[in-house]
Coordinates of C-alpha atoms in Angstrom, one line a residue:
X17 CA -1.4 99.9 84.7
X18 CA -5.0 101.3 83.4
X19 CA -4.8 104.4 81.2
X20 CA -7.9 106.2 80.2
X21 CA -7.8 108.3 76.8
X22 CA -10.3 111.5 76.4
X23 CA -10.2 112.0 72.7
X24 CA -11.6 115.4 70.8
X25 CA -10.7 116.5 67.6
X26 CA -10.5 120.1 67.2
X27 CA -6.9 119.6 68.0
X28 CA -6.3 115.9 65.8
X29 CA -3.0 116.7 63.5
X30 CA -3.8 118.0 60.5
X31 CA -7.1 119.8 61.5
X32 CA -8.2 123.3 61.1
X33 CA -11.6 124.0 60.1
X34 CA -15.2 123.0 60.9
X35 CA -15.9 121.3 57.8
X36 CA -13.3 119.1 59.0
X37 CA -14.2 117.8 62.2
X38 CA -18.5 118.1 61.9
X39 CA -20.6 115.4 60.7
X40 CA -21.7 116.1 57.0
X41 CA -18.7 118.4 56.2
X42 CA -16.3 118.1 53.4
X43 CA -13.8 116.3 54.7
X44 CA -15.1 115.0 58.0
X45 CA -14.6 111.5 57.0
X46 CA -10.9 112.2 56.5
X47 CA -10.7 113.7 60.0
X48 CA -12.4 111.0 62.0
X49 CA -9.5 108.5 60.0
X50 CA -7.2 111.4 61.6
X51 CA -8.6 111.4 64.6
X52 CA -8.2 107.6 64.9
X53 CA -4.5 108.0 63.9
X54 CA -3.2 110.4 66.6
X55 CA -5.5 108.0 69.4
X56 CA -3.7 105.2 67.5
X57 CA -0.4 106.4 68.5
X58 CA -1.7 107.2 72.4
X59 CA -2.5 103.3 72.5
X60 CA 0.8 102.6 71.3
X61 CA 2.6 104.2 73.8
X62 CA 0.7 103.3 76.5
X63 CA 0.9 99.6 75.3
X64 CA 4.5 100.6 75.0
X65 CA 4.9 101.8 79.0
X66 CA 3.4 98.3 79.7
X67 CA -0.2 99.4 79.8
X68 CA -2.4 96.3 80.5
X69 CA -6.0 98.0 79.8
X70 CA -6.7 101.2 77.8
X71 CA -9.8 102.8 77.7
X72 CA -10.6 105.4 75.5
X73 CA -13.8 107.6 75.6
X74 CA -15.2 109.4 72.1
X75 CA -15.4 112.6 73.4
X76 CA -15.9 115.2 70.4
X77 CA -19.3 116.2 69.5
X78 CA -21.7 113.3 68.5
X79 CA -19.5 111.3 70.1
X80 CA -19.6 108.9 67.1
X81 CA -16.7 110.3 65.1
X82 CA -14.0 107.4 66.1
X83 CA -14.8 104.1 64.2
X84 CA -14.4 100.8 66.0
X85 CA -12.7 99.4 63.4
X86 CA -10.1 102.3 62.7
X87 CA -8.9 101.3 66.8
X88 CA -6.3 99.9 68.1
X89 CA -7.3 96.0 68.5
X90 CA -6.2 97.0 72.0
X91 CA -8.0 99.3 73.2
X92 CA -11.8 99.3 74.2
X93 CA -14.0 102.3 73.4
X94 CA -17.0 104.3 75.1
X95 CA -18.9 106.3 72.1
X96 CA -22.4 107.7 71.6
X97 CA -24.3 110.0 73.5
X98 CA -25.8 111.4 76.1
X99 CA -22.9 111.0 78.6
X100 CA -23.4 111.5 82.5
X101 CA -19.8 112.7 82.5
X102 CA -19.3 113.5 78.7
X103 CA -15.7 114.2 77.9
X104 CA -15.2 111.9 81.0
X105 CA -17.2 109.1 80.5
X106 CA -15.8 106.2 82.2
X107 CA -13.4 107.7 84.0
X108 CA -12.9 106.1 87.4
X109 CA -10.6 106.3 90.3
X110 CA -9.0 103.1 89.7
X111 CA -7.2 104.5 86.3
X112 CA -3.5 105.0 87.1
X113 CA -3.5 108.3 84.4
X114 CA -5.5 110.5 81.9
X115 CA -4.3 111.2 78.1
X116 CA -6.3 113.8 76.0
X117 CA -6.0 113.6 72.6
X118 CA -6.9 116.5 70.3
X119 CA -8.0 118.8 72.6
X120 CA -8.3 123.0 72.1
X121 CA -8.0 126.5 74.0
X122 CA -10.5 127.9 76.1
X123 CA -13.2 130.3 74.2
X124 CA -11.6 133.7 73.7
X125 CA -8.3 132.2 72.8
X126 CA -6.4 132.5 69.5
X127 CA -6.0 128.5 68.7
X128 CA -7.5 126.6 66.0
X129 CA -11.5 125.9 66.4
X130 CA -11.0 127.4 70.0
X131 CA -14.0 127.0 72.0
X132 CA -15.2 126.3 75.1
X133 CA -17.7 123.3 75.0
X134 CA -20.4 124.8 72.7
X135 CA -18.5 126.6 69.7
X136 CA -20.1 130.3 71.0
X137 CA -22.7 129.5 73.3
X138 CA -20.3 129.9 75.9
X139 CA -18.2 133.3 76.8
X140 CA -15.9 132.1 79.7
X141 CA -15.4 129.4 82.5
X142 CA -13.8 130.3 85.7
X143 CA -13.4 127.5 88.2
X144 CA -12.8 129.2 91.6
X145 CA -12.0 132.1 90.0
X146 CA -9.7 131.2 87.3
X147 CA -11.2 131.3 84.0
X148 CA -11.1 128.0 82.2
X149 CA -12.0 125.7 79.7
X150 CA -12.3 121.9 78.5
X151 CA -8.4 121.7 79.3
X152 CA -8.6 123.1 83.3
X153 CA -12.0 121.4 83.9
X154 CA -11.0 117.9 82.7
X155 CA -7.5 118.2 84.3
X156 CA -9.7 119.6 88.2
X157 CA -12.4 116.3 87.7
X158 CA -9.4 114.1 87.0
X159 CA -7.7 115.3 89.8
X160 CA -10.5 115.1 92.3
X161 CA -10.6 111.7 91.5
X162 CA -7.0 110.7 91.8
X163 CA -5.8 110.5 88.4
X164 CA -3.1 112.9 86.9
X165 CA -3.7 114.1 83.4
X166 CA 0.0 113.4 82.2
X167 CA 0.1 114.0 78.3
X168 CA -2.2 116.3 76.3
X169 CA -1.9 117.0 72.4
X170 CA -3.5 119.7 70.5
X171 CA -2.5 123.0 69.1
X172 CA 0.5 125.2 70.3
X173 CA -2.2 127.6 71.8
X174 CA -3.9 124.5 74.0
X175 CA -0.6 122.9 75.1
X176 CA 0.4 126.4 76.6
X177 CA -3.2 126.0 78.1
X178 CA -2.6 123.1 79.6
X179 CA 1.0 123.6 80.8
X180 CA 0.1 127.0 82.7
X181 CA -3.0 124.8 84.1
X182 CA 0.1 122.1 84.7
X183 CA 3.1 122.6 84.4
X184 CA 3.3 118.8 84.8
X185 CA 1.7 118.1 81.5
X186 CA 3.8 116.5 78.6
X187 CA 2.2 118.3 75.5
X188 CA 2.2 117.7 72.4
X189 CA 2.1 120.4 69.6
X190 CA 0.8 119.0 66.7
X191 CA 0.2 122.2 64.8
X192 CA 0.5 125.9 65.1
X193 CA -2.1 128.3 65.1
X194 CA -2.1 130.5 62.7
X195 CA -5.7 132.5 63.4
X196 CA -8.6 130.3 64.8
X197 CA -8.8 128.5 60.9
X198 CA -5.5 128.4 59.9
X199 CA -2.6 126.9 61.2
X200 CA 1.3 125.1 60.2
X201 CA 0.3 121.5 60.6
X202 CA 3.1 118.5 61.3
X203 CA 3.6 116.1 58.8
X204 CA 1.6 112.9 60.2
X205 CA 3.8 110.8 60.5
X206 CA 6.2 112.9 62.9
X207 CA 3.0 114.0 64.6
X208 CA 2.1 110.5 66.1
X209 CA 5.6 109.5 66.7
X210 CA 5.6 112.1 69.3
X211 CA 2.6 111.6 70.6
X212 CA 3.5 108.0 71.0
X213 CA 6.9 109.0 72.4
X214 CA 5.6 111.4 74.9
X215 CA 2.7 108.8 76.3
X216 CA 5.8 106.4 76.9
X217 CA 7.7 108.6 78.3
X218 CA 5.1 110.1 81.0
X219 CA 3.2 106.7 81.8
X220 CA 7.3 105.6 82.4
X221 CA 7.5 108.1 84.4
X222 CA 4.8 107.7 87.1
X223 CA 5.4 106.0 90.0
X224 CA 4.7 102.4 90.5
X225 CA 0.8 102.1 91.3
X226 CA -0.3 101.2 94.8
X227 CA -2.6 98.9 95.6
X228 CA -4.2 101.6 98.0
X229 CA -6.3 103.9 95.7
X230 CA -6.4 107.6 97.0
X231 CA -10.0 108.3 97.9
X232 CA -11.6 110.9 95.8
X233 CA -11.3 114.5 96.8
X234 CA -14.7 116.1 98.0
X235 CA -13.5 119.8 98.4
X236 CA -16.0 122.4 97.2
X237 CA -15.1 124.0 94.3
X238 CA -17.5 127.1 92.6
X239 CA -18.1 126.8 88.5
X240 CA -19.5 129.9 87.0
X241 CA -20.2 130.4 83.5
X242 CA -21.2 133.5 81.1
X243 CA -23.5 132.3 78.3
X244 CA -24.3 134.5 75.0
X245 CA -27.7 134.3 75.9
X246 CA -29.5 135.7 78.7
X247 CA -32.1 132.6 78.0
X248 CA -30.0 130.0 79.2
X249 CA -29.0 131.8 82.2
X250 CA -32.7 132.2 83.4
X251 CA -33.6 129.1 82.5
X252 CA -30.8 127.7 84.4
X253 CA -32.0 129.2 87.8
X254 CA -34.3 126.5 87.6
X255 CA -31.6 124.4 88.9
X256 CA -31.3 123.7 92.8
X257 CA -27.8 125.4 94.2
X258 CA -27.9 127.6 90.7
X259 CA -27.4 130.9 90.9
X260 CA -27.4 134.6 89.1
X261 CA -24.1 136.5 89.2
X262 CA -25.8 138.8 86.3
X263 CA -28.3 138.4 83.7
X264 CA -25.9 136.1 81.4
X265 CA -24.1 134.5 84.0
X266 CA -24.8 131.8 86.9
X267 CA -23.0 130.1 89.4
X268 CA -22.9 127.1 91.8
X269 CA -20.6 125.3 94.2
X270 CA -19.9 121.9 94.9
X271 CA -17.6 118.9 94.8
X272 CA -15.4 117.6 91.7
X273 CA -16.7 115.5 90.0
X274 CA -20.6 116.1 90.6
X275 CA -20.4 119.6 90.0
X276 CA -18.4 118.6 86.1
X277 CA -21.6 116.7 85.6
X278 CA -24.0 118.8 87.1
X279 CA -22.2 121.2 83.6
X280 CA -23.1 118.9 81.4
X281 CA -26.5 119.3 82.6
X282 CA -26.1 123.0 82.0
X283 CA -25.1 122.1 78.4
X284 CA -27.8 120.2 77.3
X285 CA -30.1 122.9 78.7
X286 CA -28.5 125.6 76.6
X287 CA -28.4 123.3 73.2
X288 CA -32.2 122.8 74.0
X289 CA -32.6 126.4 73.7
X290 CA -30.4 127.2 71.0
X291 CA -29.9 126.8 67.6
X292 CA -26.5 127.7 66.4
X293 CA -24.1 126.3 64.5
X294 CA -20.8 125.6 66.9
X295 CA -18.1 127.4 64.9
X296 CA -20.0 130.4 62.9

């Protein structure tokens, strides 16, 4: 059985502010150990559902937070950026399921450090309608490709994210959201013992793999996004199959997972044309 690990860390136990989880703040060195930690326990109970490779992909920001040395001897790690697939990097049809670790509500949402991709930048998400964010368009990619996300963990306000997405989804609540900087955390150590538990438990539940691999999808699917800046949006029309919906907001169709990279494209576009601190 291969499991792949996406692990952010707005949602990492214990977690609640920007100076915790951005490079140069006060206690950002205590919150990459965290993150480590609750991706620790993930290992675990994949190793512990009889896991025989786990790959997990640094998927927060720089994309340099989780320290080799601070993994799981067991698992093997993807870090640094840039990322054709970002959040997804590395992840491949032949993985048998998807864990995210740490993850956060949409933008708009009342959950701790709630975003969508770029702290502000970005309004709203809708994929084929339904508005989104990192939670529905890494479960969709997953998908298209064959692999069920099975456990996420985060904040109360992202597990009921990802269980309206899914109601398949084994979350993991490792705090409560108080306002978007304040929440009841879990003690640690009961924290990562249910994350641990609930990774057993899902990966246990999953049907033995075949050797036959489903082929990926390659239905159309339509992203739009609204940016805070009408900048982006023009600049984006640059793009072949991009277009206008109104002057902050652009849209394009295409298939899962191209069009999830094709976004990441659209990211590093805006970030080249803003300047803004991700959780001001």
């Amino acid at each position: 059985m291969r499991i792949y690990i996406s692990a952010d860390m707005e949602g990492v136990t214990g977690l609640v502010d920007a100076a915790d989880v951005q490079p140069g703040g006060r206690d950002y060195e205590r919150g990459r150990l965290m993150m480590a930690e609750d991706v620790n326990a993930a290992v675990r109970g994949a190793l512990a559902a009889g896991a025989a490779d786990v790959l997990v992909n640094d998927a927060h920001g720089p994309m340099r937070n989780l320290l080799p040395e601070s993994l799981h001897p067991e698992a093997r790690l993807i870090r640094g950026k840039p990322k054709q697939m970002s959040m997804l990097e590395g992840l491949t049809p032949e993985f048998d399921a998807m864990v995210c670790v740490g993850y956060h509500a949409r933008a708009g949402a009342l959950g701790v450090l709630s975003h969508s991709f770029m702290g502000h930048e970005i309004e709203d998400i809708w994929l084929d309608g339904r508005v989104t964010g990192e939670i529905g368009l890494a479960h969709a990619t997953a998908a298209a490709l064959g692999v069920p996300m099975v456990v996420l963990t985060g904040d109360d306000a992202a597990c009921v994210e990802a269980e309206e997405w899914d109601p398949g989804i084994a979350t993991v609540p490792v705090k409560y959201a108080h306002d978007r900087f304040a929440a009841e955390v879990r003690p640690a150590g009961e924290a990562r013992k249910a994350i641990e538990e609930a990774v057993t438990g899902a990966l246990a539940a999953l049907p033995a793999p075949s050797p036959a691999r489903p082929a990926p999808r390659e239905d159309d699917a339509t992203l739009t996004v609204r940016w805070q800046s009408a900048s982006v949006a023009t600049t984006l029309l640059g793009i072949p199959g991009v277009t206008a919906t109104d002057s902050r907001t652009v849209t394009a169709t295409g298939a899962l997972p191209a069009l999830y990279r094709q976004f990441g494209v659209w990211t590093r576009v805006a970030a080249s044309l803003t300047n803004q601190p991700p959780y001001c």
